[in-house]
Coordinates of C-alpha atoms in Angstrom, one line a residue:
Chain P
X1 CA -15.1 3.4 45.1
X2 CA -12.9 6.5 44.7
X3 CA -11.7 6.1 48.3
X4 CA -10.2 3.0 47.9
X5 CA -7.7 4.2 45.4
X6 CA -4.2 3.9 46.5
X7 CA -1.7 6.7 45.8
X8 CA -0.2 4.9 43.2
X9 CA -3.9 4.4 41.2
X10 CA -4.5 8.3 41.7
X11 CA -1.6 9.2 40.1
X12 CA -2.2 7.1 37.1
X13 CA -5.3 8.4 36.9
X14 CA -4.0 12.0 37.1
X15 CA -1.7 11.3 34.4
X16 CA -4.0 9.6 32.4
X17 CA -6.4 12.6 32.6
X18 CA -3.8 15.2 32.0
X19 CA -2.3 13.3 29.0
X20 CA -5.8 13.3 27.3
X21 CA -6.6 16.6 28.0
X22 CA -3.6 17.5 26.0
X23 CA -4.4 15.1 23.5
X24 CA -8.1 16.4 23.2
X25 CA -6.6 20.5 23.1
X26 CA -4.3 19.2 20.3
X27 CA -7.3 17.7 18.5
X28 CA -9.5 20.6 18.9
X29 CA -6.4 23.4 18.2
X30 CA -7.2 23.4 14.5
X31 CA -11.2 24.1 15.1
X32 CA -10.0 26.7 17.6
X33 CA -7.7 28.0 15.3
X34 CA -10.5 28.4 12.3
X35 CA -12.8 30.2 14.7
X36 CA -9.9 32.7 16.0
X37 CA -9.0 33.2 12.3
X38 CA -12.5 33.8 11.3
X39 CA -12.3 36.7 13.6
X40 CA -8.8 37.8 12.4
X41 CA -8.1 40.3 9.6
X42 CA -7.7 37.9 6.5
X43 CA -5.0 39.5 4.7
X44 CA -3.1 39.6 7.4
X45 CA -3.7 35.5 7.6
X46 CA -2.8 35.2 4.1
X47 CA 0.5 36.9 4.3
X48 CA 1.9 36.0 8.0
X49 CA -0.2 32.6 8.5
X50 CA -2.1 32.4 11.8
X51 CA 0.1 34.2 14.4
X52 CA -0.1 33.1 18.2
X53 CA -0.6 36.9 18.7
X54 CA -4.0 36.9 16.5
X55 CA -5.2 34.5 19.7
X56 CA -5.1 37.6 22.0
X57 CA -5.2 40.6 19.8
X58 CA -8.6 42.1 19.4
X59 CA -11.4 40.4 17.1
X60 CA -12.8 41.9 14.2
X61 CA -16.1 40.6 12.7
X62 CA -15.1 42.0 9.2
X63 CA -15.1 38.4 7.8
X64 CA -18.7 38.0 8.6
X65 CA -19.4 41.6 7.6
X66 CA -18.7 40.4 4.4
X67 CA -20.5 37.2 3.9
X68 CA -23.7 38.9 5.5
X69 CA -23.6 41.9 4.2
X70 CA -24.4 41.2 0.4
X71 CA -20.8 41.2 -0.5
X72 CA -20.7 37.1 -0.2
X73 CA -19.9 36.6 -3.9
X74 CA -21.6 33.4 -4.5
X75 CA -21.3 31.9 -1.1
X76 CA -24.6 31.5 -0.2
X77 CA -25.3 29.8 -3.5
X78 CA -22.8 27.2 -2.5
X79 CA -24.1 26.9 0.7
X80 CA -27.7 26.3 -0.7
X81 CA -26.3 23.9 -3.6
X82 CA -24.2 22.0 -0.7
X83 CA -27.7 21.9 1.5
X84 CA -29.8 20.6 -1.7
X85 CA -27.0 18.0 -2.9
X86 CA -26.8 16.7 0.6
X87 CA -30.4 16.6 1.5
X88 CA -31.7 15.1 -1.4
X89 CA -29.0 12.6 -1.3
X90 CA -29.7 11.7 2.1
X91 CA -33.4 11.3 1.2
X92 CA -32.7 9.0 -2.0
X93 CA -30.1 7.3 -0.6
X94 CA -31.6 6.1 2.4
X95 CA -34.7 5.2 0.6
X96 CA -33.0 2.8 -2.0
X97 CA -29.9 1.7 0.2
X98 CA -32.4 0.4 3.0
X99 CA -34.8 -1.3 0.8
X100 CA -31.5 -3.2 -0.5
X101 CA -30.1 -4.2 2.6
X102 CA -33.6 -5.2 4.0
X103 CA -34.2 -7.3 1.2
X104 CA -30.6 -9.0 1.3
X105 CA -31.2 -9.4 5.0
X106 CA -34.8 -10.9 5.4
X107 CA -35.6 -12.4 1.9
X108 CA -34.8 -16.0 0.6
X109 CA -34.1 -15.6 -3.1
X110 CA -32.1 -16.8 -5.7
X111 CA -29.1 -14.6 -6.4
X112 CA -28.9 -13.2 -2.9
X113 CA -25.6 -14.2 -2.1
X114 CA -24.1 -13.3 -5.6
X115 CA -25.7 -9.7 -5.0
X116 CA -24.2 -9.5 -1.3
X117 CA -20.4 -10.2 -3.0
X118 CA -21.3 -7.7 -5.8
X119 CA -22.0 -5.0 -2.7
X120 CA -18.6 -6.2 -1.0
X121 CA -16.6 -5.9 -4.7
X122 CA -18.4 -2.1 -5.2
X123 CA -16.9 -1.4 -1.7
X124 CA -13.5 -2.4 -2.5
X125 CA -13.0 -1.0 -5.8
X126 CA -11.7 2.8 -5.6
X127 CA -14.1 5.3 -7.2
X128 CA -11.3 6.9 -8.9
X129 CA -10.8 4.3 -11.2
X130 CA -14.0 4.7 -12.9
X131 CA -14.1 8.4 -12.5
X132 CA -13.2 9.2 -16.3
X133 CA -15.8 6.8 -17.7
X134 CA -18.4 8.2 -15.4
X135 CA -17.4 12.0 -16.0
X136 CA -17.6 10.8 -20.1
X137 CA -21.1 9.8 -19.3
X138 CA -22.4 12.8 -17.6
X139 CA -21.3 14.6 -20.4
X140 CA -23.1 12.6 -23.1
X141 CA -26.3 12.6 -21.0
X142 CA -25.8 16.6 -20.4
X143 CA -25.5 16.0 -16.5
X144 CA -22.3 18.1 -16.0
X145 CA -22.8 21.3 -13.9
X146 CA -26.4 19.9 -12.8
X147 CA -27.1 18.7 -9.2
X148 CA -28.0 15.2 -10.6
X149 CA -24.8 14.9 -12.2
X150 CA -23.2 15.3 -8.6
X151 CA -25.7 12.9 -7.0
X152 CA -25.8 10.2 -9.3
X153 CA -23.2 8.0 -8.4
X154 CA -24.0 8.2 -4.5
X155 CA -27.6 7.4 -5.2
X156 CA -27.1 3.7 -4.2
X157 CA -24.4 3.5 -1.6
X158 CA -22.8 0.3 -1.2
X159 CA -21.5 1.1 2.4
X160 CA -25.3 2.0 3.4
X161 CA -26.6 -1.3 1.9
X162 CA -24.0 -3.1 3.8
X163 CA -24.7 -1.5 7.2
X164 CA -28.6 -1.6 6.5
X165 CA -28.2 -5.5 5.8
X166 CA -26.3 -6.1 9.0
X167 CA -28.6 -4.2 10.9
X168 CA -31.9 -6.0 9.4
X169 CA -30.4 -9.4 10.4
X170 CA -31.1 -8.4 13.7
X171 CA -34.8 -7.7 13.2
X172 CA -37.7 -10.5 14.0
X173 CA -38.7 -12.2 10.8
X174 CA -42.1 -13.2 12.5
X175 CA -43.4 -9.7 12.5
X176 CA -43.2 -9.8 8.6
X177 CA -45.5 -12.9 8.6
X178 CA -48.2 -11.5 10.8
X179 CA -48.0 -8.4 8.5
X180 CA -48.8 -10.8 5.8
X181 CA -51.5 -12.2 7.2
X182 CA -53.0 -8.8 8.1
X183 CA -53.0 -8.4 4.4
X184 CA -50.0 -6.1 4.2
X185 CA -48.3 -5.2 0.8
X186 CA -44.7 -6.6 0.9
X187 CA -43.6 -3.0 0.6
X188 CA -46.2 -2.2 3.1
X189 CA -44.6 -4.5 5.5
X190 CA -41.0 -2.7 4.9
X191 CA -42.7 0.6 5.2
X192 CA -45.1 0.5 7.8
X193 CA -43.6 -2.4 10.1
X194 CA -40.2 -3.0 9.5
X195 CA -38.8 0.6 8.7
X196 CA -39.7 2.2 12.4
X197 CA -38.0 -0.7 13.7
X198 CA -34.7 0.4 11.8
X199 CA -35.0 4.4 12.6
X200 CA -31.5 3.9 14.5
X201 CA -30.0 2.7 11.4
X202 CA -31.9 5.7 9.5
X203 CA -30.3 8.1 11.8
X204 CA -26.9 6.8 11.3
X205 CA -26.7 6.6 7.7
X206 CA -28.3 10.0 7.2
X207 CA -25.5 11.2 9.1
X208 CA -22.8 9.3 7.2
X209 CA -24.4 10.2 3.8
X210 CA -25.1 13.8 4.9
X211 CA -21.3 14.4 6.2
X212 CA -19.9 12.7 3.1
X213 CA -21.7 14.4 0.5
X214 CA -21.3 17.9 2.7
X215 CA -17.7 17.3 2.3
X216 CA -17.4 15.5 -1.0
X217 CA -14.8 17.2 -3.4
X218 CA -13.4 15.5 -6.3
X219 CA -16.4 14.3 -7.8
X220 CA -18.3 17.8 -7.3
X221 CA -14.8 19.3 -8.7
X222 CA -15.1 17.4 -11.9
X223 CA -18.7 17.5 -12.8
X224 CA -19.3 21.1 -11.8
X225 CA -18.2 23.8 -13.8
X226 CA -19.7 27.4 -12.8
X227 CA -19.3 29.2 -9.9
X228 CA -22.8 29.6 -9.4
X229 CA -23.2 25.7 -9.2
X230 CA -20.7 24.8 -6.8
X231 CA -20.9 22.8 -3.4
X232 CA -19.1 24.5 -0.4
X233 CA -16.0 22.5 -0.7
X234 CA -15.4 23.1 -4.3
X235 CA -16.3 26.9 -4.0
X236 CA -14.2 27.4 -1.0
X237 CA -11.4 25.7 -2.7
X238 CA -11.5 28.4 -5.5
X239 CA -10.5 31.2 -2.5
X240 CA -7.3 29.2 -1.8
X241 CA -5.1 31.1 -4.4
X242 CA -2.4 33.2 -3.5
X243 CA -4.1 36.0 -6.1
X244 CA -7.3 36.0 -4.5
X245 CA -9.3 39.0 -3.3
X246 CA -12.0 37.2 -1.4
X247 CA -10.2 36.1 1.9
X248 CA -12.8 37.2 4.1
X249 CA -15.3 34.4 2.9
X250 CA -12.5 31.9 3.1
X251 CA -12.5 32.4 6.7
X252 CA -16.0 33.3 7.9
X253 CA -17.3 30.8 5.4
X254 CA -15.1 27.9 6.1
X255 CA -16.7 28.4 9.9
X256 CA -20.0 28.4 8.7
X257 CA -19.6 25.2 6.7
X258 CA -18.2 23.3 9.7
X259 CA -20.2 24.9 12.9
X260 CA -23.5 23.7 11.9
X261 CA -22.2 20.0 11.6
X262 CA -20.4 20.1 15.2
X263 CA -23.7 21.6 16.7
X264 CA -25.5 18.5 15.2
X265 CA -22.8 16.4 16.3
X266 CA -23.2 17.5 19.9
X267 CA -26.9 16.6 19.9
X268 CA -27.0 13.4 17.9
X269 CA -23.3 12.1 19.1
X270 CA -24.4 8.4 19.2
X271 CA -25.7 8.3 15.6
X272 CA -22.6 10.0 14.3
X273 CA -20.4 7.7 16.0
X274 CA -22.4 4.7 14.4
X275 CA -22.5 6.2 11.1
X276 CA -19.0 7.0 10.8
X277 CA -17.9 3.6 12.1
X278 CA -20.5 1.8 10.1
X279 CA -17.5 0.0 8.2
X280 CA -16.6 -2.1 10.7
X281 CA -19.7 -4.1 11.7
X282 CA -19.4 -7.5 11.9
X283 CA -20.3 -9.6 8.9
Chain O
X1 CA -72.3 -15.3 -7.0
X2 CA -70.9 -12.1 -5.7
X3 CA -69.1 -14.1 -3.1
X4 CA -67.2 -16.3 -5.5
X5 CA -66.5 -13.0 -7.4
X6 CA -65.0 -11.3 -4.7
X7 CA -63.1 -14.2 -3.7
X8 CA -61.5 -14.4 -7.2
X9 CA -60.8 -10.8 -6.9
X10 CA -59.3 -11.5 -3.3
X11 CA -57.3 -14.3 -5.1
X12 CA -55.9 -11.6 -7.6
X13 CA -54.8 -9.2 -5.2
X14 CA -53.1 -11.8 -3.2
X15 CA -51.2 -13.1 -6.3
X16 CA -50.6 -9.7 -7.6
X17 CA -47.0 -8.6 -7.6
X18 CA -47.6 -6.2 -4.7
X19 CA -48.5 -9.5 -2.4
X20 CA -45.6 -11.9 -3.9
X21 CA -43.0 -13.0 -1.6
X22 CA -40.8 -14.4 -4.5
X23 CA -40.9 -10.9 -6.4
X24 CA -40.6 -8.6 -3.5
X25 CA -37.1 -9.0 -3.0
X26 CA -35.9 -8.7 -6.7
X27 CA -37.8 -5.5 -6.7
X28 CA -36.2 -4.2 -3.4
X29 CA -32.7 -5.0 -4.8
X30 CA -33.6 -3.6 -8.2
X31 CA -32.6 0.1 -7.7
X32 CA -29.1 -1.7 -6.5
X33 CA -29.0 -4.0 -9.7
X34 CA -29.5 -0.9 -11.9
X35 CA -27.0 1.0 -10.1
X36 CA -24.3 -1.5 -10.1
X37 CA -24.7 -2.1 -14.1
X38 CA -24.9 1.5 -15.0
X39 CA -22.6 3.4 -12.4
X40 CA -20.2 0.8 -11.4
X41 CA -19.9 -2.3 -14.1
X42 CA -20.1 -0.4 -17.0
X43 CA -17.4 2.6 -15.8
X44 CA -15.3 0.0 -14.8
X45 CA -15.5 -2.1 -18.4
X46 CA -15.4 1.3 -19.9
X47 CA -12.3 2.5 -18.1
X48 CA -10.4 -0.9 -19.3
X49 CA -11.3 -0.3 -22.6
X50 CA -10.4 3.3 -22.5
X51 CA -7.3 2.3 -21.2
X52 CA -6.2 1.0 -24.6
X53 CA -7.7 4.1 -26.7
X54 CA -6.6 7.5 -27.8
X55 CA -9.7 9.2 -26.6
X56 CA -10.6 12.0 -29.1
X57 CA -14.0 13.0 -29.9
X58 CA -15.2 11.8 -33.1
X59 CA -11.9 9.8 -33.9
X60 CA -11.3 7.5 -30.7
X61 CA -9.1 4.8 -31.9
X62 CA -7.3 1.6 -30.3
X63 CA -3.8 2.0 -29.6
X64 CA -2.8 -1.1 -28.1
X65 CA -0.6 -1.0 -24.8
X66 CA 0.8 2.2 -25.6
X67 CA -1.1 4.1 -22.8
X68 CA 0.6 1.6 -20.4
X69 CA 3.8 1.8 -21.8
X70 CA 3.8 5.8 -21.0
X71 CA 2.4 5.3 -17.9
X72 CA 6.1 4.3 -16.4
X73 CA 7.5 7.6 -16.8
X74 CA 9.4 9.6 -14.0
X75 CA 6.4 11.8 -13.2
X76 CA 4.4 8.7 -12.4
X77 CA 7.4 7.0 -10.3
X78 CA 7.3 10.6 -8.5
X79 CA 3.5 10.1 -7.8
X80 CA 3.8 6.7 -6.9
X81 CA 6.9 7.2 -4.7
X82 CA 4.9 10.1 -2.7
X83 CA 1.6 8.0 -2.9
X84 CA 3.6 5.0 -1.1
X85 CA 5.3 7.0 1.4
X86 CA 1.7 8.5 2.3
X87 CA 0.2 5.4 2.7
X88 CA 3.2 3.7 4.8
X89 CA 3.2 7.0 7.3
X90 CA -0.6 6.9 7.5
X91 CA -1.1 3.2 7.9
X92 CA 1.5 3.4 11.0
X93 CA 0.1 6.3 12.7
X94 CA -3.6 5.7 11.9
X95 CA -3.3 2.1 13.1
X96 CA -0.8 2.0 16.0
X97 CA -1.5 5.5 17.8
X98 CA -5.4 5.0 17.9
X99 CA -5.1 1.5 19.4
X100 CA -2.6 3.1 22.2
X101 CA -5.3 6.0 22.7
X102 CA -8.6 3.4 22.9
X103 CA -6.5 1.1 25.3
X104 CA -5.7 4.1 27.8
X105 CA -9.2 5.7 27.3
X106 CA -10.4 2.1 28.2
X107 CA -8.5 2.1 31.3
X108 CA -10.0 1.5 34.7
X109 CA -9.0 4.7 36.3
X110 CA -9.6 6.9 33.5
X111 CA -12.3 9.6 33.8
X112 CA -14.0 11.9 31.4
X113 CA -13.8 9.3 28.7
X114 CA -16.8 10.4 27.0
X115 CA -15.4 14.1 26.7
X116 CA -12.3 12.9 25.3
X117 CA -13.6 10.7 23.1
X118 CA -16.0 13.3 21.3
X119 CA -13.1 16.1 21.4
X120 CA -10.7 13.5 19.5
X121 CA -13.7 12.6 17.2
X122 CA -14.4 16.3 16.2
X123 CA -12.0 16.7 13.8
X124 CA -13.7 13.9 11.3
X125 CA -16.6 16.2 10.9
X126 CA -14.5 18.5 9.1
X127 CA -13.8 18.3 5.3
X128 CA -10.3 18.1 4.1
X129 CA -10.8 21.6 2.1
X130 CA -11.7 23.4 5.5
X131 CA -9.4 21.7 7.6
X132 CA -6.6 21.9 4.9
X133 CA -7.4 25.8 5.0
X134 CA -6.5 26.3 8.9
X135 CA -3.4 23.9 8.4
X136 CA -2.1 26.0 5.9
X137 CA -2.5 29.0 8.2
X138 CA -0.8 27.4 11.0
X139 CA 1.8 26.2 9.0
X140 CA 2.5 29.5 6.9
X141 CA 5.8 29.9 5.3
X142 CA 6.3 33.1 7.4
X143 CA 8.5 33.1 10.5
X144 CA 5.4 34.5 12.4
X145 CA 3.2 31.2 11.3
X146 CA 2.2 29.5 14.4
X147 CA 4.0 26.2 13.7
X148 CA 7.0 28.4 13.2
X149 CA 7.0 30.4 16.2
X150 CA 6.6 27.2 18.2
X151 CA 9.9 25.8 16.2
X152 CA 11.7 28.9 17.3
X153 CA 10.5 28.8 20.9
X154 CA 12.6 25.4 20.8
X155 CA 15.2 27.2 19.1
X156 CA 14.6 25.4 16.0
X157 CA 15.1 26.2 12.2
X158 CA 11.8 27.6 10.9
X159 CA 10.7 25.7 7.9
X160 CA 8.9 26.8 4.5
X161 CA 6.4 23.6 4.8
X162 CA 4.8 23.7 1.8
X163 CA 7.7 24.0 -0.3
X164 CA 10.2 21.3 0.9
X165 CA 9.2 17.4 0.2
X166 CA 9.6 16.2 3.9
X167 CA 7.5 19.0 5.3
X168 CA 5.1 18.7 2.5
X169 CA 4.8 15.1 3.5
X170 CA 4.5 15.9 7.3
X171 CA 1.3 18.4 5.9
X172 CA -0.2 15.9 4.1
X173 CA 0.2 13.1 6.7
X174 CA -0.7 15.0 9.4
X175 CA -4.0 16.4 8.2
X176 CA -5.3 12.9 7.4
X177 CA -3.9 11.8 10.8
X178 CA -5.9 14.5 12.5
X179 CA -8.9 14.0 10.7
X180 CA -9.2 10.0 11.2
X181 CA -7.6 9.7 14.5
X182 CA -11.2 9.7 16.3
X183 CA -12.7 7.7 14.2
X184 CA -10.0 4.8 14.3
X185 CA -9.9 5.3 18.5
X186 CA -13.8 4.4 18.3
X187 CA -13.4 1.4 16.3
X188 CA -11.0 -0.1 18.7
X189 CA -13.1 1.2 21.6
X190 CA -15.6 -0.9 20.4
X191 CA -13.3 -3.8 19.7
X192 CA -12.4 -3.4 23.2
X193 CA -15.5 -3.8 25.0
X194 CA -15.6 -7.5 23.5
X195 CA -12.5 -8.6 26.0
X196 CA -13.7 -10.4 28.8
X197 CA -12.7 -9.0 32.3
X198 CA -12.0 -12.7 33.6
X199 CA -9.3 -13.3 31.0
X200 CA -7.6 -10.4 32.5
X201 CA -8.0 -11.5 36.1
X202 CA -6.9 -14.9 34.8
X203 CA -3.8 -13.4 33.0
X204 CA -3.3 -11.7 37.1
X205 CA -3.5 -14.9 38.8
X206 CA -0.8 -16.1 36.5
X207 CA 1.5 -13.2 37.3
X208 CA 1.3 -11.8 33.9
X209 CA 3.2 -8.4 33.3
X210 CA 1.5 -5.4 30.9
X211 CA 2.9 -6.6 28.0
X212 CA 2.0 -10.3 28.5
X213 CA -1.5 -9.4 29.0
X214 CA -1.7 -7.1 25.7
X215 CA 0.1 -9.4 23.7
X216 CA -2.0 -12.6 24.6
X217 CA -5.3 -11.0 26.0
X218 CA -6.2 -7.5 24.4
X219 CA -4.4 -7.6 21.1
X220 CA -6.1 -11.0 19.8
X221 CA -9.6 -9.3 20.8
X222 CA -8.8 -6.0 18.6
X223 CA -6.6 -7.7 15.7
X224 CA -9.8 -8.3 13.4
X225 CA -9.9 -4.1 13.8
X226 CA -6.3 -3.7 13.4
X227 CA -6.6 -5.4 10.2
X228 CA -9.2 -3.9 8.9
X229 CA -8.0 -0.7 9.6
X230 CA -5.1 -1.4 8.4
X231 CA -6.3 -2.4 4.5
X232 CA -8.7 0.5 4.7
X233 CA -6.3 2.9 5.3
X234 CA -4.0 1.4 2.8
X235 CA -6.9 1.6 -0.2
X236 CA -7.6 5.1 1.3
X237 CA -4.1 6.3 1.4
X238 CA -3.6 5.2 -2.7
X239 CA -6.7 6.8 -3.4
X240 CA -5.4 10.4 -1.7
X241 CA -6.2 13.2 -3.7
X242 CA -8.0 15.9 -1.5
X243 CA -4.9 16.2 1.0
X244 CA -2.6 17.3 -1.8
X245 CA -5.0 19.3 -3.6
X246 CA -5.8 21.6 -0.4
X247 CA -1.8 22.3 -0.2
X248 CA -0.9 22.6 -3.8
X249 CA -3.9 22.5 -6.0
X250 CA -3.0 20.7 -9.0
X251 CA 1.0 21.7 -9.4
X252 CA 3.5 21.6 -6.9
X253 CA 7.1 22.3 -6.7
X254 CA 9.0 19.4 -8.2
X255 CA 5.7 17.4 -7.9
X256 CA 6.5 16.9 -4.2
X257 CA 2.8 16.7 -3.6
X258 CA 1.7 14.9 -6.5
X259 CA -0.5 11.4 -5.9
X260 CA -1.6 8.8 -8.3
X261 CA -5.2 9.8 -8.4
X262 CA -3.8 13.6 -8.5
X263 CA -1.9 12.5 -12.1
X264 CA -5.1 10.8 -13.2
X265 CA -6.7 14.2 -12.4
X266 CA -4.2 16.2 -14.2
X267 CA -3.7 13.8 -17.3
X268 CA -7.5 12.9 -17.7
X269 CA -9.5 15.8 -16.7
X270 CA -7.0 18.8 -16.9
X271 CA -5.1 17.8 -20.2
X272 CA -8.1 15.9 -21.3
X273 CA -6.2 12.8 -22.4
X274 CA -8.6 10.2 -21.2
X275 CA -7.1 7.0 -22.4
X276 CA -4.0 8.0 -20.6
X277 CA -5.9 8.7 -17.3
X278 CA -7.6 5.3 -17.5
X279 CA -4.5 3.6 -18.0
X280 CA -2.9 5.4 -14.8
X281 CA -5.9 4.1 -13.1
X282 CA -6.1 0.5 -14.2
X283 CA -2.3 0.4 -12.8
X284 CA -3.3 1.9 -9.6
X285 CA -6.2 -1.0 -9.2
X286 CA -3.4 -3.3 -9.8
X287 CA -1.2 -1.8 -7.4
X288 CA -3.8 -1.7 -4.5
X289 CA -4.9 -5.0 -5.6
X290 CA -1.5 -6.6 -5.0
X291 CA -0.7 -4.4 -1.7
X292 CA -4.0 -5.7 0.0
X293 CA -3.1 -9.3 -0.9
X294 CA 0.2 -9.2 0.4
X295 CA -1.1 -7.2 3.6
X296 CA -3.8 -9.7 4.1
X297 CA -1.7 -12.3 4.1
X298 CA 1.2 -10.8 6.5
X299 CA -1.5 -9.9 8.8
X300 CA -2.6 -13.1 9.0
X301 CA -6.1 -12.9 7.6
X302 CA -6.2 -15.6 5.6
X303 CA -4.7 -18.1 8.3
X304 CA -7.5 -20.7 9.1
X305 CA -7.6 -20.0 13.1
X306 CA -9.1 -16.8 12.3
X307 CA -12.2 -18.0 10.3

């Protein structure tokens, strides 16, 4: 096919590829910069910013020596906190949201339409409006500064409910009937017959929920009080002051926070893409 | 005898709640109902209630509309202005540029689409805090920071990025645009897969030029995504907080980085004036509601032909 291209078409192809190579480079530049920064003297970075020279000067591992060398402060606590919060949230929110989405798609029952409208409504009302009453609620329930307090508002995610519903609309209802004939409980039908068919949607939502709780900032910032309970973004943000003395942790820690995600992305690209563009599923 | 007993057991089992086709959906949706009541409806009503109160532990009292009267002060208008400018920039950038990128990434002559797509998407994986940290280093105040070095290279004046209103806005819009570009490109790319090749051929036969093809074939196919993205970007723009926080934390010189949600945070959490914070939130909800309606009207989402 390539051989049939006219010189003009070849020119267009070259132009397109060059343009997008440049765009890709711009898109990746901050990520590359972050890696460079993590291997650069952190006090220089805070004083002069990221200079072009740092890309070519010798690399130092001192930032990594700090976080891996026992002077990491609470950094690994933050990491573990983020892992716990994201991990538990993925499990809980997938379990509950998939059940709700499944029921909304595959059962006929009174109030179904109304509930679906409620799902859409919550999707549209900004969380920030309800933030202060939710915070008061956490104070009253003594959930401030706890893992559960951070997770509670995110356990049944409307976006995931919506996504699972759309996905389940495409599943064969007849399988549910044959499950009933075989004497399965209704939950058994969901867990043993239908859920395996929903695996791609589970993968996409695990990534969406995992990523959004890993990167979540405002709510943890409000609910968490003590340094030892901070999640990664909240903890890293505390290092961003002009008067700090932990800049080594800021840069090596930031790299350690995003590299695992990028590695996961390279392996599970398809599910990442499905998860992050789930808002546009046709209704 | 035994047989009938067995049958009744069987019958009981069948009619028990575990096997009930009518009860099952309600059990399945109950987590949502519970979370809706406790974590959405109650806080929502509570927010409205709070906005009419002076919230002081032990002696909370209703004070009528005075929280709302206080909302419309110069600081709020600064926050509103910043937020509005931010919304306009992000909506324009994040709906039009990804559209252009997607159309070219969908061009029949391009190669390595998957590589480019992945590269543009990777920023979406970063948190605002991590991304903002590196933006602060690239756009550092010193003349030696990368962005300023590039400016000097072109003979332009170096900038103190975080200390001027226009450059501060540039940083916040730039950070958001950088993080969301790839996601929006993917939305458009998905929509472009629905455009039938026949329509382009028909347009070619009619002698349509590139603009006419875009206007009459491509755009109608991606219009729903265009409307969706502009609505979502508007709402997210009005909710903006982190992009400002990572550059300025909670105070910026002359409030150049203050957003409406930032103002809620300042008043409601930092100064513990919950009633006032809630009132700002209600006003924000009103603004988002009105803007969304206008937007859907202007983009024609309400027109019959689209339904």
